[in-house]
Amino acid sequence: MRKVLLYSLLLVTGLVASQILPPVDLIDWPVRFLTMVALSFIMIHVGYEFEIDKTRPRQYLWDYIVAGTAAAFPWIFCALYFIYVMAPPELWSHGDLWRESLLESRFASPTSAGVLFSMLAAAGLAATWVFKKARILAIFDDLDTILFMIPLKIMMVGMKWQLIIIVTVIFTLLWMAWRYLHQIRLPVRWPFVLSYAVLIAAASEAIYLLSKSIDASVPIHLEVLLPAFVLGCMMARPAGADPHRDDATEGSEQGPESAAEQRVSTIVSACFMVLVGLSMPSVFGTGAASAAVEYHALPYEGVSAEIMTQKATMPSPGMIAFHVLMITLIGNLGKMFPAFCYRREATIRERLALSVAMFPRGEVGAGVLVVSIGYGIGGPALTVAVLSLAFNLLATGLFILIVKRLLRSDGGLTTEPERA
């Protein structure tokens, strides 16, 4: 677990630095781009090791449904908390409050695939049923996050052609991963994979900036996670290569098993942990809180200034801490549905471990909060969301430790068994 501890310390370092460094574009843009590059590198390797049983398509449909609950339940639970616990009763039925809360609470939905896979592999769990199932659910979880954002954006800015493009690209990429699984011969050594990662991140950023120049209200933001994962799925493995050979080795990384490849993958994962921490929105200063005050000075239609002031007033530090704890608890509770599924495939301990493995949040959730701030949304609820995301990020190492403890059976870890 030494590498898990190292990664946890790097996450904390990045998170602390995100609150100290000045929030200026000169720093923010390079951090965002480098985070996308590192995530792309990790996800290419995840796709490279991914296996699909094409004789069981219905199983993947069920996996998608389960992942959908893991994305929807935290979202719904947190939105209801923001509305019925943190907002004045006079606003409970107001449409503007529902739109804001539904967008703010999306931060709780996406599991951080890059953090999850790096941590589980570092703990020596890559050979387990939990890792193999979490790999599928986390990808689908993030897909659902993107798809769920579409109706929210329609609520905010109306129906736009850009949203149709996003859906079309998503389903095209999924079809390509299915059709060309490990069939396209491309170099798989780390310099080439890093080049692919840079190109994917650059293309994503270029599309975003170009579409933003056309219509700033709905830029096309394609997360690098899916195209990077699909590229890895399509890459053919060299003859005789077995990327799963070292799966059960603690500290192993996804990707080719040679010592040089593993060393570079470890460096990239370590950098990614720092970058994820640095990607967190600022809680104080010119971040979420100050943006919120300016927004909530503008009253809702038909709502008195007194009620709006009450909504925008920041609770005491003790109440903020209580709300952060509750949002974190109910958000993670929403991730527990997989524990009730897969009864024919896994034991109750494995299913509980799978649910806990879905807890880590990171760069995608932070991206949702940045989108919220971009729409002028804020106030106490957004501050609680940012702090909850940071708190959940700090607890990532603990989550992985719980997963490993749950998987201990008779002094050893349970790897993927033969089950009916």
Tab-separated table of C-alpha atoms in Angstrom:
chain	number	residue	atom	x	y	z
A	1	MET	CA	0.000	0.000	0.000
A	2	ARG	CA	3.011	2.315	-0.125
A	3	LYS	CA	2.117	3.549	-3.585
A	4	VAL	CA	-1.478	4.190	-2.494
A	5	LEU	CA	-0.142	6.293	0.386
A	6	LEU	CA	2.145	8.159	-2.005
A	7	TYR	CA	-0.699	8.865	-4.394
A	8	SER	CA	-2.876	10.048	-1.495
A	9	LEU	CA	-0.173	12.461	-0.341
A	10	LEU	CA	0.183	13.784	-3.881
A	11	LEU	CA	-3.584	14.354	-4.083
A	12	VAL	CA	-3.457	16.315	-0.825
A	13	THR	CA	-0.466	18.323	-2.042
A	14	GLY	CA	-2.275	19.323	-5.216
A	15	LEU	CA	-5.463	20.133	-3.321
A	16	VAL	CA	-3.659	22.408	-0.847
A	17	ALA	CA	-1.786	24.108	-3.678
A	18	SER	CA	-5.081	24.742	-5.524
A	19	GLN	CA	-6.235	26.902	-2.621
A	20	ILE	CA	-2.920	28.779	-2.304
A	21	LEU	CA	-2.009	29.545	-5.913
A	22	PRO	CA	-3.690	32.581	-7.501
A	23	PRO	CA	-6.683	31.627	-9.720
A	24	VAL	CA	-5.359	33.033	-12.995
A	25	ASP	CA	-5.544	31.645	-16.527
A	26	LEU	CA	-1.751	31.565	-16.715
A	27	ILE	CA	-1.888	28.681	-14.219
A	28	ASP	CA	-5.383	27.262	-14.747
A	29	TRP	CA	-5.085	26.454	-18.433
A	30	PRO	CA	-1.777	24.507	-18.238
A	31	VAL	CA	-3.096	22.561	-15.232
A	32	ARG	CA	-6.296	21.671	-17.084
A	33	PHE	CA	-4.438	20.649	-20.243
A	34	LEU	CA	-1.821	18.575	-18.432
A	35	THR	CA	-4.586	16.872	-16.437
A	36	MET	CA	-6.281	15.908	-19.710
A	37	VAL	CA	-2.989	14.581	-21.106
A	38	ALA	CA	-2.286	12.463	-18.028
A	39	LEU	CA	-5.871	11.177	-17.917
A	40	SER	CA	-5.684	10.293	-21.605
A	41	PHE	CA	-2.438	8.374	-21.046
A	42	ILE	CA	-3.990	6.396	-18.174
A	43	MET	CA	-7.214	5.681	-20.047
A	44	ILE	CA	-5.387	4.491	-23.179
A	45	HIS	CA	-3.666	1.892	-21.015
A	46	VAL	CA	-6.973	0.992	-19.346
A	47	GLY	CA	-8.486	0.388	-22.780
A	48	TYR	CA	-5.383	-1.551	-23.817
A	49	GLU	CA	-6.046	-4.064	-21.026
A	50	PHE	CA	-9.828	-4.030	-21.446
A	51	GLU	CA	-11.612	-7.210	-22.507
A	52	ILE	CA	-15.095	-7.465	-23.995
A	53	ASP	CA	-17.072	-10.689	-24.225
A	54	LYS	CA	-19.007	-10.047	-27.432
A	55	THR	CA	-21.145	-13.138	-26.822
A	56	ARG	CA	-22.770	-11.405	-23.814
A	57	PRO	CA	-24.041	-7.994	-25.003
A	58	ARG	CA	-26.969	-8.118	-22.578
A	59	GLN	CA	-24.504	-8.170	-19.670
A	60	TYR	CA	-23.109	-4.802	-20.783
A	61	LEU	CA	-26.624	-3.408	-21.051
A	62	TRP	CA	-27.178	-4.398	-17.409
A	63	ASP	CA	-23.809	-2.894	-16.468
A	64	TYR	CA	-24.892	0.350	-18.126
A	65	ILE	CA	-28.123	0.373	-16.123
A	66	VAL	CA	-26.236	-0.223	-12.864
A	67	ALA	CA	-23.743	2.521	-13.743
A	68	GLY	CA	-26.677	4.793	-14.513
A	69	THR	CA	-27.953	4.393	-10.963
A	70	ALA	CA	-24.462	5.101	-9.607
A	71	ALA	CA	-24.512	8.348	-11.574
A	72	ALA	CA	-28.161	9.303	-10.971
A	73	PHE	CA	-28.738	8.502	-7.298
A	74	PRO	CA	-25.955	10.755	-5.873
A	75	TRP	CA	-27.138	13.523	-8.201
A	76	ILE	CA	-30.764	13.243	-7.072
A	77	PHE	CA	-29.958	12.861	-3.362
A	78	CYS	CA	-27.656	15.903	-3.310
A	79	ALA	CA	-30.075	18.029	-5.352
A	80	LEU	CA	-32.900	17.284	-2.913
A	81	TYR	CA	-30.617	18.158	0.010
A	82	PHE	CA	-29.635	21.486	-1.565
A	83	ILE	CA	-33.320	22.315	-2.118
A	84	TYR	CA	-35.114	21.019	0.969
A	85	VAL	CA	-32.369	21.467	3.585
A	86	MET	CA	-30.231	24.409	2.476
A	87	ALA	CA	-32.737	26.660	0.670
A	88	PRO	CA	-35.536	28.732	2.252
A	89	PRO	CA	-38.949	26.968	2.132
A	90	GLU	CA	-40.361	29.861	0.081
A	91	LEU	CA	-38.133	28.762	-2.837
A	92	TRP	CA	-38.781	25.014	-2.779
A	93	SER	CA	-41.142	25.115	-5.737
A	94	HIS	CA	-39.269	27.766	-7.705
A	95	GLY	CA	-37.969	26.572	-11.084
A	96	ASP	CA	-34.737	28.592	-10.905
A	97	LEU	CA	-33.750	26.888	-7.645
A	98	TRP	CA	-34.386	23.438	-9.150
A	99	ARG	CA	-32.287	24.247	-12.225
A	100	GLU	CA	-29.416	25.515	-10.089
A	101	SER	CA	-29.532	22.611	-7.641
A	102	LEU	CA	-29.714	19.966	-10.361
A	103	LEU	CA	-26.627	21.434	-12.022
A	104	GLU	CA	-24.652	21.971	-8.799
A	105	SER	CA	-25.344	18.449	-7.571
A	106	ARG	CA	-23.952	16.826	-10.734
A	107	PHE	CA	-20.510	17.103	-9.131
A	108	ALA	CA	-21.419	14.114	-6.906
A	109	SER	CA	-22.150	11.765	-9.810
A	110	PRO	CA	-18.977	10.911	-11.754
A	111	THR	CA	-16.466	8.468	-10.323
A	112	SER	CA	-12.938	9.614	-11.126
A	113	ALA	CA	-11.876	6.810	-13.443
A	114	GLY	CA	-8.232	7.871	-13.595
A	115	VAL	CA	-7.877	8.099	-9.815
A	116	LEU	CA	-9.816	4.862	-9.281
A	117	PHE	CA	-7.829	2.742	-11.717
A	118	SER	CA	-4.459	4.087	-10.603
A	119	MET	CA	-5.266	3.532	-6.932
A	120	LEU	CA	-6.705	0.028	-7.349
A	121	ALA	CA	-3.757	-1.054	-9.477
A	122	ALA	CA	-1.323	0.435	-6.969
A	123	ALA	CA	-3.024	-1.639	-4.258
A	124	GLY	CA	-2.476	-4.833	-6.291
A	125	LEU	CA	-6.188	-5.308	-7.045
A	126	ALA	CA	-6.065	-5.299	-10.849
A	127	ALA	CA	-6.634	-9.067	-11.005
A	128	THR	CA	-9.814	-8.989	-8.914
A	129	TRP	CA	-13.428	-9.191	-10.038
A	130	VAL	CA	-13.977	-5.815	-8.367
A	131	PHE	CA	-11.401	-4.093	-10.568
A	132	LYS	CA	-12.736	-5.658	-13.764
A	133	LYS	CA	-16.309	-4.689	-12.950
A	134	ALA	CA	-15.374	-1.229	-11.664
A	135	ARG	CA	-13.511	-0.616	-14.914
A	136	ILE	CA	-16.763	-1.076	-16.848
A	137	LEU	CA	-19.004	0.778	-14.408
A	138	ALA	CA	-16.687	3.779	-14.064
A	139	ILE	CA	-16.546	4.273	-17.834
A	140	PHE	CA	-20.335	4.029	-18.130
A	141	ASP	CA	-20.702	6.241	-15.045
A	142	ASP	CA	-18.768	9.050	-16.710
A	143	LEU	CA	-20.707	8.548	-19.950
A	144	ASP	CA	-23.933	8.978	-18.021
A	145	THR	CA	-22.545	12.139	-16.459
A	146	ILE	CA	-21.987	13.607	-19.924
A	147	LEU	CA	-25.427	12.501	-21.129
A	148	PHE	CA	-27.202	13.791	-18.013
A	149	MET	CA	-25.533	17.165	-18.529
A	150	ILE	CA	-27.316	17.541	-21.877
A	151	PRO	CA	-30.873	18.037	-20.495
A	152	LEU	CA	-29.428	20.308	-17.808
A	153	LYS	CA	-27.801	22.489	-20.453
A	154	ILE	CA	-31.085	22.515	-22.365
A	155	MET	CA	-32.758	23.806	-19.185
A	156	MET	CA	-30.110	26.528	-18.887
A	157	VAL	CA	-29.738	27.718	-22.501
A	158	GLY	CA	-32.316	25.839	-24.592
A	159	MET	CA	-31.931	23.193	-27.299
A	160	LYS	CA	-28.704	23.610	-29.284
A	161	TRP	CA	-27.190	21.732	-32.224
A	162	GLN	CA	-23.947	21.219	-30.282
A	163	LEU	CA	-25.703	18.821	-27.919
A	164	ILE	CA	-26.714	16.568	-30.821
A	165	ILE	CA	-23.085	16.430	-31.960
A	166	ILE	CA	-21.951	15.320	-28.489
A	167	VAL	CA	-24.438	12.423	-28.385
A	168	THR	CA	-23.532	11.350	-31.933
A	169	VAL	CA	-19.803	11.312	-31.158
A	170	ILE	CA	-20.325	9.314	-27.944
A	171	PHE	CA	-22.251	6.512	-29.622
A	172	THR	CA	-19.870	6.463	-32.604
A	173	LEU	CA	-16.900	5.991	-30.268
A	174	LEU	CA	-18.659	3.194	-28.375
A	175	TRP	CA	-19.403	1.397	-31.644
A	176	MET	CA	-15.751	1.712	-32.707
A	177	ALA	CA	-14.546	0.180	-29.429
A	178	TRP	CA	-16.919	-2.770	-29.924
A	179	ARG	CA	-16.201	-3.268	-33.626
A	180	TYR	CA	-12.402	-2.876	-33.659
A	181	LEU	CA	-11.458	-4.307	-30.261
A	182	HIS	CA	-7.646	-4.834	-30.277
A	183	GLN	CA	-7.499	-4.946	-34.084
A	184	ILE	CA	-5.676	-1.755	-35.099
A	185	ARG	CA	-1.897	-2.074	-35.077
A	186	LEU	CA	-0.306	0.979	-33.506
A	187	PRO	CA	2.914	1.340	-31.501
A	188	VAL	CA	2.151	0.749	-27.822
A	189	ARG	CA	5.410	1.928	-26.212
A	190	TRP	CA	5.108	4.872	-23.858
A	191	PRO	CA	6.521	7.650	-26.127
A	192	PHE	CA	3.830	6.857	-28.677
A	193	VAL	CA	1.085	6.536	-26.073
A	194	LEU	CA	2.103	9.884	-24.597
A	195	SER	CA	1.931	11.378	-28.104
A	196	TYR	CA	-1.569	9.956	-28.580
A	197	ALA	CA	-2.567	11.446	-25.216
A	198	VAL	CA	-1.280	14.897	-26.165
A	199	LEU	CA	-3.113	14.757	-29.509
A	200	ILE	CA	-6.384	13.703	-27.876
A	201	ALA	CA	-6.129	16.462	-25.264
A	202	ALA	CA	-5.197	19.055	-27.899
A	203	ALA	CA	-8.061	18.003	-30.169
A	204	SER	CA	-10.538	18.152	-27.283
A	205	GLU	CA	-9.347	21.604	-26.268
A	206	ALA	CA	-9.343	22.873	-29.877
A	207	ILE	CA	-12.925	21.688	-30.425
A	208	TYR	CA	-13.949	23.315	-27.161
A	209	LEU	CA	-12.350	26.681	-27.996
A	210	LEU	CA	-13.646	26.689	-31.584
A	211	SER	CA	-17.195	25.856	-30.556
A	212	LYS	CA	-16.990	28.439	-27.761
A	213	SER	CA	-16.035	31.109	-30.285
A	214	ILE	CA	-19.135	30.183	-32.292
A	215	ASP	CA	-21.542	30.011	-29.338
A	216	ALA	CA	-20.140	30.688	-25.873
A	217	SER	CA	-23.330	29.491	-24.136
A	218	VAL	CA	-22.952	25.843	-25.235
A	219	PRO	CA	-19.372	24.921	-26.182
A	220	ILE	CA	-18.734	21.341	-27.319
A	221	HIS	CA	-16.797	19.794	-24.444
A	222	LEU	CA	-15.863	16.187	-25.198
A	223	GLU	CA	-14.156	14.654	-22.182
A	224	VAL	CA	-10.865	12.977	-23.142
A	225	LEU	CA	-11.762	9.926	-21.053
A	226	LEU	CA	-13.920	8.262	-23.721
A	227	PRO	CA	-11.809	8.812	-26.874
A	228	ALA	CA	-8.642	7.808	-24.989
A	229	PHE	CA	-10.290	4.664	-23.645
A	230	VAL	CA	-11.660	3.766	-27.093
A	231	LEU	CA	-8.222	4.219	-28.695
A	232	GLY	CA	-6.748	1.856	-26.113
A	233	CYS	CA	-9.504	-0.669	-26.807
A	234	MET	CA	-8.750	-0.618	-30.537
A	235	MET	CA	-4.961	-0.959	-30.177
A	236	ALA	CA	-3.713	-4.451	-31.069
A	237	ARG	CA	-1.330	-6.054	-28.601
A	238	PRO	CA	2.109	-7.191	-29.787
A	239	ALA	CA	2.490	-10.918	-30.386
A	240	GLY	CA	3.118	-12.749	-27.131
A	241	ALA	CA	2.256	-9.740	-24.968
A	242	ASP	CA	0.182	-10.407	-21.869
A	243	PRO	CA	-0.852	-7.127	-20.224
A	244	HIS	CA	-2.589	-9.048	-17.416
A	245	ARG	CA	0.533	-10.913	-16.282
A	246	ASP	CA	1.281	-8.499	-13.449
A	247	ASP	CA	-2.299	-7.621	-12.486
A	248	ALA	CA	-2.030	-9.219	-9.043
A	249	THR	CA	1.283	-7.485	-8.258
A	250	GLU	CA	0.921	-4.640	-5.789
A	251	GLY	CA	1.993	-1.386	-7.370
A	252	SER	CA	1.550	-2.529	-10.977
A	253	GLU	CA	0.085	-0.082	-13.470
A	254	GLN	CA	-2.241	-0.584	-16.397
A	255	GLY	CA	-0.502	-1.026	-19.759
A	256	PRO	CA	2.480	-3.007	-21.093
A	257	GLU	CA	4.224	-5.041	-18.417
A	258	SER	CA	7.888	-4.171	-19.087
A	259	ALA	CA	9.815	-2.415	-16.318
A	260	ALA	CA	10.359	0.754	-18.370
A	261	GLU	CA	6.674	1.004	-19.272
A	262	GLN	CA	5.618	0.454	-15.666
A	263	ARG	CA	8.053	3.120	-14.457
A	264	VAL	CA	6.698	5.732	-16.869
A	265	SER	CA	3.096	4.799	-16.064
A	266	THR	CA	3.832	5.293	-12.359
A	267	ILE	CA	5.320	8.743	-13.036
A	268	VAL	CA	2.309	9.762	-15.129
A	269	SER	CA	-0.132	8.492	-12.468
A	270	ALA	CA	1.762	10.364	-9.760
A	271	CYS	CA	1.647	13.587	-11.784
A	272	PHE	CA	-2.040	13.005	-12.442
A	273	MET	CA	-2.759	12.849	-8.712
A	274	VAL	CA	-1.136	16.255	-8.167
A	275	LEU	CA	-2.940	17.706	-11.169
A	276	VAL	CA	-6.336	16.429	-10.007
A	277	GLY	CA	-5.780	18.200	-6.684
A	278	LEU	CA	-4.720	21.362	-8.490
A	279	SER	CA	-7.880	21.177	-10.632
A	280	MET	CA	-10.175	21.726	-7.648
A	281	PRO	CA	-12.068	25.035	-7.739
A	282	SER	CA	-11.060	27.662	-5.204
A	283	VAL	CA	-13.252	27.722	-2.111
A	284	PHE	CA	-12.179	31.181	-0.993
A	285	GLY	CA	-11.099	34.388	-2.667
A	286	THR	CA	-12.312	34.779	-6.255
A	287	GLY	CA	-13.591	31.216	-6.500
A	288	ALA	CA	-16.994	29.692	-5.932
A	289	ALA	CA	-18.024	31.755	-2.915
A	290	SER	CA	-17.378	35.202	-4.373
A	291	ALA	CA	-18.893	34.307	-7.740
A	292	ALA	CA	-21.987	33.164	-5.865
A	293	VAL	CA	-22.515	36.415	-3.967
A	294	GLU	CA	-22.593	38.412	-7.194
A	295	TYR	CA	-25.063	36.009	-8.785
A	296	HIS	CA	-27.495	35.821	-5.891
A	297	ALA	CA	-27.729	39.589	-5.665
A	298	LEU	CA	-30.022	39.161	-8.696
A	299	PRO	CA	-33.469	38.093	-7.426
A	300	TYR	CA	-35.548	35.249	-8.810
A	301	GLU	CA	-38.729	36.278	-10.557
A	302	GLY	CA	-41.425	36.946	-7.988
A	303	VAL	CA	-39.099	36.459	-4.990
A	304	SER	CA	-38.433	39.229	-2.490
A	305	ALA	CA	-34.966	40.618	-1.865
A	306	GLU	CA	-35.243	39.454	1.748
A	307	ILE	CA	-35.648	35.803	0.707
A	308	MET	CA	-32.793	36.073	-1.793
A	309	THR	CA	-30.546	37.539	0.898
A	310	GLN	CA	-31.491	34.666	3.186
A	311	LYS	CA	-30.600	32.189	0.434
A	312	ALA	CA	-27.232	33.827	-0.253
A	313	THR	CA	-26.206	34.194	3.402
A	314	MET	CA	-23.319	31.887	4.250
A	315	PRO	CA	-24.028	29.634	7.274
A	316	SER	CA	-21.638	29.413	10.207
A	317	PRO	CA	-18.460	27.347	9.768
A	318	GLY	CA	-19.983	24.624	11.947
A	319	MET	CA	-23.098	24.388	9.760
A	320	ILE	CA	-20.973	24.405	6.598
A	321	ALA	CA	-18.991	21.477	8.007
A	322	PHE	CA	-22.241	19.646	8.833
A	323	HIS	CA	-23.605	20.190	5.302
A	324	VAL	CA	-20.307	19.017	3.773
A	325	LEU	CA	-20.427	15.839	5.845
A	326	MET	CA	-24.070	15.152	4.968
A	327	ILE	CA	-23.598	15.806	1.240
A	328	THR	CA	-20.556	13.525	1.227
A	329	LEU	CA	-22.457	10.770	3.035
A	330	ILE	CA	-25.589	10.858	0.903
A	331	GLY	CA	-23.559	11.228	-2.287
A	332	ASN	CA	-21.600	8.084	-1.470
A	333	LEU	CA	-24.770	6.349	-0.311
A	334	GLY	CA	-26.073	6.875	-3.824
A	335	LYS	CA	-23.085	4.892	-5.120
A	336	MET	CA	-24.092	1.799	-3.116
A	337	PHE	CA	-26.662	0.338	-5.529
A	338	PRO	CA	-24.125	-2.072	-7.145
A	339	ALA	CA	-23.990	-3.866	-3.768
A	340	PHE	CA	-27.490	-5.166	-4.484
A	341	CYS	CA	-26.611	-6.379	-7.985
A	342	TYR	CA	-24.402	-9.162	-9.437
A	343	ARG	CA	-25.515	-11.712	-6.836
A	344	ARG	CA	-24.718	-14.568	-9.234
A	345	GLU	CA	-21.257	-13.193	-9.958
A	346	ALA	CA	-19.848	-12.106	-6.631
A	347	THR	CA	-20.032	-12.425	-2.866
A	348	ILE	CA	-21.551	-9.730	-0.679
A	349	ARG	CA	-18.048	-8.569	0.347
A	350	GLU	CA	-17.021	-8.159	-3.290
A	351	ARG	CA	-20.204	-6.277	-4.110
A	352	LEU	CA	-19.708	-3.955	-1.145
A	353	ALA	CA	-16.095	-3.449	-2.233
A	354	LEU	CA	-17.303	-2.602	-5.745
A	355	SER	CA	-19.638	0.073	-4.375
A	356	VAL	CA	-16.929	1.620	-2.207
A	357	ALA	CA	-14.562	1.553	-5.194
A	358	MET	CA	-17.002	3.865	-6.999
A	359	PHE	CA	-16.682	6.543	-4.276
A	360	PRO	CA	-13.572	8.449	-5.516
A	361	ARG	CA	-14.393	11.714	-7.267
A	362	GLY	CA	-12.005	14.058	-8.979
A	363	GLU	CA	-11.427	15.994	-12.164
A	364	VAL	CA	-14.809	15.332	-13.829
A	365	GLY	CA	-16.770	16.461	-10.780
A	366	ALA	CA	-14.565	19.549	-10.543
A	367	GLY	CA	-15.342	20.238	-14.202
A	368	VAL	CA	-19.068	20.208	-13.411
A	369	LEU	CA	-18.526	22.772	-10.657
A	370	VAL	CA	-16.528	24.970	-13.029
A	371	VAL	CA	-19.427	24.798	-15.508
A	372	SER	CA	-21.802	25.812	-12.700
A	373	ILE	CA	-19.644	28.813	-11.842
A	374	GLY	CA	-19.519	29.690	-15.551
A	375	TYR	CA	-23.320	29.928	-15.589
A	376	GLY	CA	-23.151	32.308	-12.620
A	377	ILE	CA	-24.431	29.735	-10.120
A	378	GLY	CA	-23.099	29.787	-6.589
A	379	GLY	CA	-23.840	30.570	-2.966
A	380	PRO	CA	-23.643	28.326	0.100
A	381	ALA	CA	-24.702	25.223	-1.852
A	382	LEU	CA	-21.842	25.547	-4.327
A	383	THR	CA	-19.356	26.174	-1.529
A	384	VAL	CA	-20.575	23.000	0.200
A	385	ALA	CA	-20.269	21.109	-3.103
A	386	VAL	CA	-16.652	22.238	-3.585
A	387	LEU	CA	-15.705	21.341	-0.004
A	388	SER	CA	-17.468	17.964	-0.261
A	389	LEU	CA	-15.575	17.172	-3.455
A	390	ALA	CA	-12.303	18.097	-1.748
A	391	PHE	CA	-13.171	16.041	1.348
A	392	ASN	CA	-14.090	13.031	-0.796
A	393	LEU	CA	-10.828	13.414	-2.684
A	394	LEU	CA	-8.855	13.438	0.556
A	395	ALA	CA	-10.546	10.193	1.581
A	396	THR	CA	-9.614	8.325	-1.614
A	397	GLY	CA	-6.792	6.388	0.042
A	398	LEU	CA	-9.161	5.358	2.840
A	399	PHE	CA	-11.701	4.113	0.296
A	400	ILE	CA	-9.072	1.951	-1.391
A	401	LEU	CA	-7.972	0.590	1.986
A	402	ILE	CA	-11.588	-0.368	2.757
A	403	VAL	CA	-11.858	-2.106	-0.611
A	404	LYS	CA	-8.722	-4.115	0.076
A	405	ARG	CA	-9.900	-5.073	3.567
A	406	LEU	CA	-13.255	-6.237	2.191
A	407	LEU	CA	-11.506	-8.408	-0.373
A	408	ARG	CA	-9.336	-10.179	2.164
A	409	SER	CA	-10.484	-13.785	2.476
A	410	ASP	CA	-8.630	-16.387	4.517
A	411	GLY	CA	-5.505	-14.224	4.515
A	412	GLY	CA	-5.526	-13.446	0.771
A	413	LEU	CA	-7.271	-11.349	-1.823
A	414	THR	CA	-10.098	-12.862	-3.823
A	415	THR	CA	-9.282	-12.813	-7.523
A	416	GLU	CA	-11.882	-13.329	-10.209
A	417	PRO	CA	-13.283	-16.833	-9.691
A	418	GLU	CA	-15.234	-19.160	-11.923
A	419	ARG	CA	-18.888	-18.512	-11.227
A	420	ALA	CA	-22.122	-19.610	-12.801
